[in-house]
Tab-separated table of N, CA and C and ligand atoms in Angstrom:
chain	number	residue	atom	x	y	z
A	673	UNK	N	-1.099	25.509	216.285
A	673	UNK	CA	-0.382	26.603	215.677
A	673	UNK	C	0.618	26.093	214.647
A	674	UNK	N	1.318	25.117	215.150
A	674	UNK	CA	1.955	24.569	214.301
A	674	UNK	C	1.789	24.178	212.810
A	675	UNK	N	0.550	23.479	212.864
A	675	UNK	CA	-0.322	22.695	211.626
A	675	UNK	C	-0.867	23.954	210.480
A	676	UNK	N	-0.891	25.174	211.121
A	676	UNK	CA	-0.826	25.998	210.144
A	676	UNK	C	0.534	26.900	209.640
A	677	UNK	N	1.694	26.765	210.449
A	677	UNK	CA	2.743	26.848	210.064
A	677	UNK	C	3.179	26.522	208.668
A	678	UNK	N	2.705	25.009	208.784
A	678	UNK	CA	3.626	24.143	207.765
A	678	UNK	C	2.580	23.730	206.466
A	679	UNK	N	1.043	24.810	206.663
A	679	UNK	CA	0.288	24.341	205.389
A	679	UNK	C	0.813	24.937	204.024
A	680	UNK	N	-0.030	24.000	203.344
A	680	UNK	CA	0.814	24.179	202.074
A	680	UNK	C	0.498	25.589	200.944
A	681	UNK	N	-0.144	26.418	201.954
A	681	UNK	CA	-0.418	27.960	201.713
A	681	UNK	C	0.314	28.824	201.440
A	682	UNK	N	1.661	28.540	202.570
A	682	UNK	CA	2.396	29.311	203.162
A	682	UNK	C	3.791	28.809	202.254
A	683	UNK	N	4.279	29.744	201.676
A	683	UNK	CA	5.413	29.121	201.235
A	683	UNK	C	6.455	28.753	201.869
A	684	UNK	N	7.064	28.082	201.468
A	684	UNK	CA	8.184	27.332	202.574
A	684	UNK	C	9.133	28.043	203.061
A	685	UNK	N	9.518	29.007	202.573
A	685	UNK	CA	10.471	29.681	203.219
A	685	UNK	C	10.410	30.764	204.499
A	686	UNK	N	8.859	30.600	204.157
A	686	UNK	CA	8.071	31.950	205.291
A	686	UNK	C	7.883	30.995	206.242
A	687	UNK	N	7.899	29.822	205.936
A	687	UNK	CA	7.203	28.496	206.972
A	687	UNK	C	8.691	28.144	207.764
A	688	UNK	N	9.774	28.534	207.010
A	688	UNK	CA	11.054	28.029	207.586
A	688	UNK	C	11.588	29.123	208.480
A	689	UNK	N	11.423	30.138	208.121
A	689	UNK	CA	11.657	31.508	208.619
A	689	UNK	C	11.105	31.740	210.052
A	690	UNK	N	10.062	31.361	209.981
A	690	UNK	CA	8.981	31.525	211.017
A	690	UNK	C	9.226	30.478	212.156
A	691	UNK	N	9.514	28.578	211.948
A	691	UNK	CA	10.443	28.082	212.651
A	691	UNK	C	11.249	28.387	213.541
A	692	UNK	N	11.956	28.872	212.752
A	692	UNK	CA	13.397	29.495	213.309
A	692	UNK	C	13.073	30.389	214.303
A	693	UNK	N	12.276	31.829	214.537
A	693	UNK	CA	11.659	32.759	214.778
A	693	UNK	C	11.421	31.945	216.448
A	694	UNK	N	10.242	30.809	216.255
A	694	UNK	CA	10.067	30.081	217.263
A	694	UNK	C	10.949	29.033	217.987
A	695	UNK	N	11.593	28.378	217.327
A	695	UNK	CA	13.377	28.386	217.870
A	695	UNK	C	14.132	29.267	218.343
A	696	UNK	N	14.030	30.335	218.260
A	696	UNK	CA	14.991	30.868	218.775
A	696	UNK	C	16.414	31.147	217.795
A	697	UNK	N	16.068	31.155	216.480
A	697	UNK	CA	17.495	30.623	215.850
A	697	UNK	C	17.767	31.566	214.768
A	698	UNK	N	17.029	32.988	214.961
A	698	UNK	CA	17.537	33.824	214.039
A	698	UNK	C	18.434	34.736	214.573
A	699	UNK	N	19.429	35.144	213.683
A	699	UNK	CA	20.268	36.195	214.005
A	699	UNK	C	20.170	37.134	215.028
A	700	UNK	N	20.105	37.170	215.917
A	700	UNK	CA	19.429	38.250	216.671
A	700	UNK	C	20.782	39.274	217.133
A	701	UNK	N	20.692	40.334	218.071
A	701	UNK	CA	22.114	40.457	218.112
A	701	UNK	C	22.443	39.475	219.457
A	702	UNK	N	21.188	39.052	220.518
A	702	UNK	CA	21.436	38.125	221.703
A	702	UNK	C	21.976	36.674	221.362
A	703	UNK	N	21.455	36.454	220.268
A	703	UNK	CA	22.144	35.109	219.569
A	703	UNK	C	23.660	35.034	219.784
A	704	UNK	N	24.354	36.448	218.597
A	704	UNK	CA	25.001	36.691	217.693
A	704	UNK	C	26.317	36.607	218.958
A	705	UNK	N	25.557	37.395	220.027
A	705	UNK	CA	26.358	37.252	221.273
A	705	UNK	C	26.873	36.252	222.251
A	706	UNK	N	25.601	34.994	221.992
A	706	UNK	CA	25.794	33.839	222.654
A	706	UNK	C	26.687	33.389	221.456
A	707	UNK	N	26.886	33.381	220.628
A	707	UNK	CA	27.773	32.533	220.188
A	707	UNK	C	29.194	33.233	219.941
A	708	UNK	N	29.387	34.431	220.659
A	708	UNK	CA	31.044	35.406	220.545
A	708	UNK	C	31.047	35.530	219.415
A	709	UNK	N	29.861	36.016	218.336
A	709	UNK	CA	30.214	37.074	217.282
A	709	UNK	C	30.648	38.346	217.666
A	710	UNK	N	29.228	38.810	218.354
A	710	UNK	CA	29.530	40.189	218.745
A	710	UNK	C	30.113	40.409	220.281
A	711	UNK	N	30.715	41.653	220.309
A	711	UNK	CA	30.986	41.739	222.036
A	711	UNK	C	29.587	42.167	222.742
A	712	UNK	N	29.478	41.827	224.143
A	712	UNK	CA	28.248	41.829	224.715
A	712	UNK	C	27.924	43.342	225.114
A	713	UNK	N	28.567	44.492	224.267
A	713	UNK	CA	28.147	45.713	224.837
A	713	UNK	C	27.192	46.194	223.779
A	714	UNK	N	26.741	45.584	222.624
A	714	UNK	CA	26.487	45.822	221.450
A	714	UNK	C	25.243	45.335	221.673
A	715	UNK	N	24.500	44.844	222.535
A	715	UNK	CA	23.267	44.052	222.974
A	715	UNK	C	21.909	44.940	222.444
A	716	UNK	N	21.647	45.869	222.578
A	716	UNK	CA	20.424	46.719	222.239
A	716	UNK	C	19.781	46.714	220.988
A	717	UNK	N	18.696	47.123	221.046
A	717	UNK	CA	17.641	46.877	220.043
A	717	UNK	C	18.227	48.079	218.647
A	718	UNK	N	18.063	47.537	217.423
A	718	UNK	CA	18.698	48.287	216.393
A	718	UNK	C	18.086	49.637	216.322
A	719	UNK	N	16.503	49.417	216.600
A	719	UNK	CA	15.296	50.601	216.355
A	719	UNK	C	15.306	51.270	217.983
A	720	UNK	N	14.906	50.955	218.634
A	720	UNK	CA	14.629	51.638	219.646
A	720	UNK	C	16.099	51.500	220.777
A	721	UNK	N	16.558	50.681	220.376
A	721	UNK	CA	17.826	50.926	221.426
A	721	UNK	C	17.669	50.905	222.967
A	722	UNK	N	16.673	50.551	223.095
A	722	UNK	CA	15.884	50.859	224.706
A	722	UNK	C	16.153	49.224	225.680
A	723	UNK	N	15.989	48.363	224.508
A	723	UNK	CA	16.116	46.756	224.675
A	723	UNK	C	17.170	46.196	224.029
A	724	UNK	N	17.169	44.749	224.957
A	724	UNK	CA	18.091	43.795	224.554
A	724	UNK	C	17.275	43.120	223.295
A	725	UNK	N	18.059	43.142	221.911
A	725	UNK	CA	17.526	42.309	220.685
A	725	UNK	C	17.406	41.252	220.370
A	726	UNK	N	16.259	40.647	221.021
A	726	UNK	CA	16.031	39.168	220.790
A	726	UNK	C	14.874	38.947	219.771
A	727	UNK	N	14.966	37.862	219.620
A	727	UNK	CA	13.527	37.460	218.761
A	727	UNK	C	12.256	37.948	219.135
A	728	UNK	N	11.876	37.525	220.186
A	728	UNK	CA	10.480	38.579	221.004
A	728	UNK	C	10.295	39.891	221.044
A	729	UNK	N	11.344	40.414	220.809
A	729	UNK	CA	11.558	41.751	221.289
A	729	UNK	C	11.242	42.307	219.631
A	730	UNK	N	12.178	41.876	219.092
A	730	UNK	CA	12.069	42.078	217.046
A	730	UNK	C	10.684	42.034	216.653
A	731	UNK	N	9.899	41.019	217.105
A	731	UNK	CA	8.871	40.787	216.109
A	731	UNK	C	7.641	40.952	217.230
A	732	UNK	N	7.686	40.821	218.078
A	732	UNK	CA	6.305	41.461	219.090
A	732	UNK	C	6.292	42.337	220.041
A	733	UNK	N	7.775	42.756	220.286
A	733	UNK	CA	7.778	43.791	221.544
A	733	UNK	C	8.089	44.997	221.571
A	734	UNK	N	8.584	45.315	220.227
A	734	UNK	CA	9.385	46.552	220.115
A	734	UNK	C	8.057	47.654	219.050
A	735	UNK	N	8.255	48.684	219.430
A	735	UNK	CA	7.395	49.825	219.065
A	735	UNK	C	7.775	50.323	217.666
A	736	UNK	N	8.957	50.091	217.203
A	736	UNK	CA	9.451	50.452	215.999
A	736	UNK	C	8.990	49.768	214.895
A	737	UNK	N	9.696	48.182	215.515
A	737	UNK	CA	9.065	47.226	214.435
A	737	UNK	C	7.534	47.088	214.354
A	738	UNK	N	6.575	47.135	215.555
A	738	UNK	CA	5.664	47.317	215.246
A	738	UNK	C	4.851	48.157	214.283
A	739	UNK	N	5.261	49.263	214.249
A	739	UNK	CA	5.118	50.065	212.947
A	739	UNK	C	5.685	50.012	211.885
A	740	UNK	N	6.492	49.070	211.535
A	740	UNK	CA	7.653	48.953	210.397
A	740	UNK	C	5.927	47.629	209.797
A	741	UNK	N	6.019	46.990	210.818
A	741	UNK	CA	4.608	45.768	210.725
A	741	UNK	C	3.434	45.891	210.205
A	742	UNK	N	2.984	47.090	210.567
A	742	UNK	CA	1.735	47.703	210.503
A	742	UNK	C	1.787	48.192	208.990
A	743	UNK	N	2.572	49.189	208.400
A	743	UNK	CA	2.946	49.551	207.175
A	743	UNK	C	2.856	48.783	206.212
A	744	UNK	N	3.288	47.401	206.584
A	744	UNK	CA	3.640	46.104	205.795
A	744	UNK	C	1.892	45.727	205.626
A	745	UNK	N	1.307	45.709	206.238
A	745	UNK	CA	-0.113	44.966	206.629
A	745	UNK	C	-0.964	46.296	205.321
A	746	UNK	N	-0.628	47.382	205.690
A	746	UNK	CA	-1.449	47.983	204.728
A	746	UNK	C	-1.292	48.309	203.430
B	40	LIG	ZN1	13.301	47.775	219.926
């Protein structure tokens, strides 16, 4: 998975982006919280509000973004 991450197809910033994504190291608001940006009552998902906003949740778990995704694709 990796080895197509980092081909030279993909521009680098989508390749760096995407990293991160799998790190764990984007903004999330669960991040934002581990590090005492935000206070921990602020935890929920921006779109659906139903979940805690993590990376998994942003880009494969949530029903909103999934359609925000889908839109993008067509
Ligand atoms: Zn959500």
């Amino acid at each position: 998975m990796y080895r197509y991450l980092w081909s030279k197809l993909i521009p680098s910033k989508v390749s760096s982006f995407g990293w991160r994504v799998i790190l764990d190291r984007i903004p999330t608001k669960q991040n934002l919280i581990k590090r005492k940006i935000l206070p921990s009552n602020v935890a929920s998902c921006v779109w659906c509000g139903l979940c805690e906003e993590t990376s998994s949740h942003l880009f494969f778990e949530c029903f909103y973004a999934f359609k925000i995704w889908m839109s993008c694709l067509q």
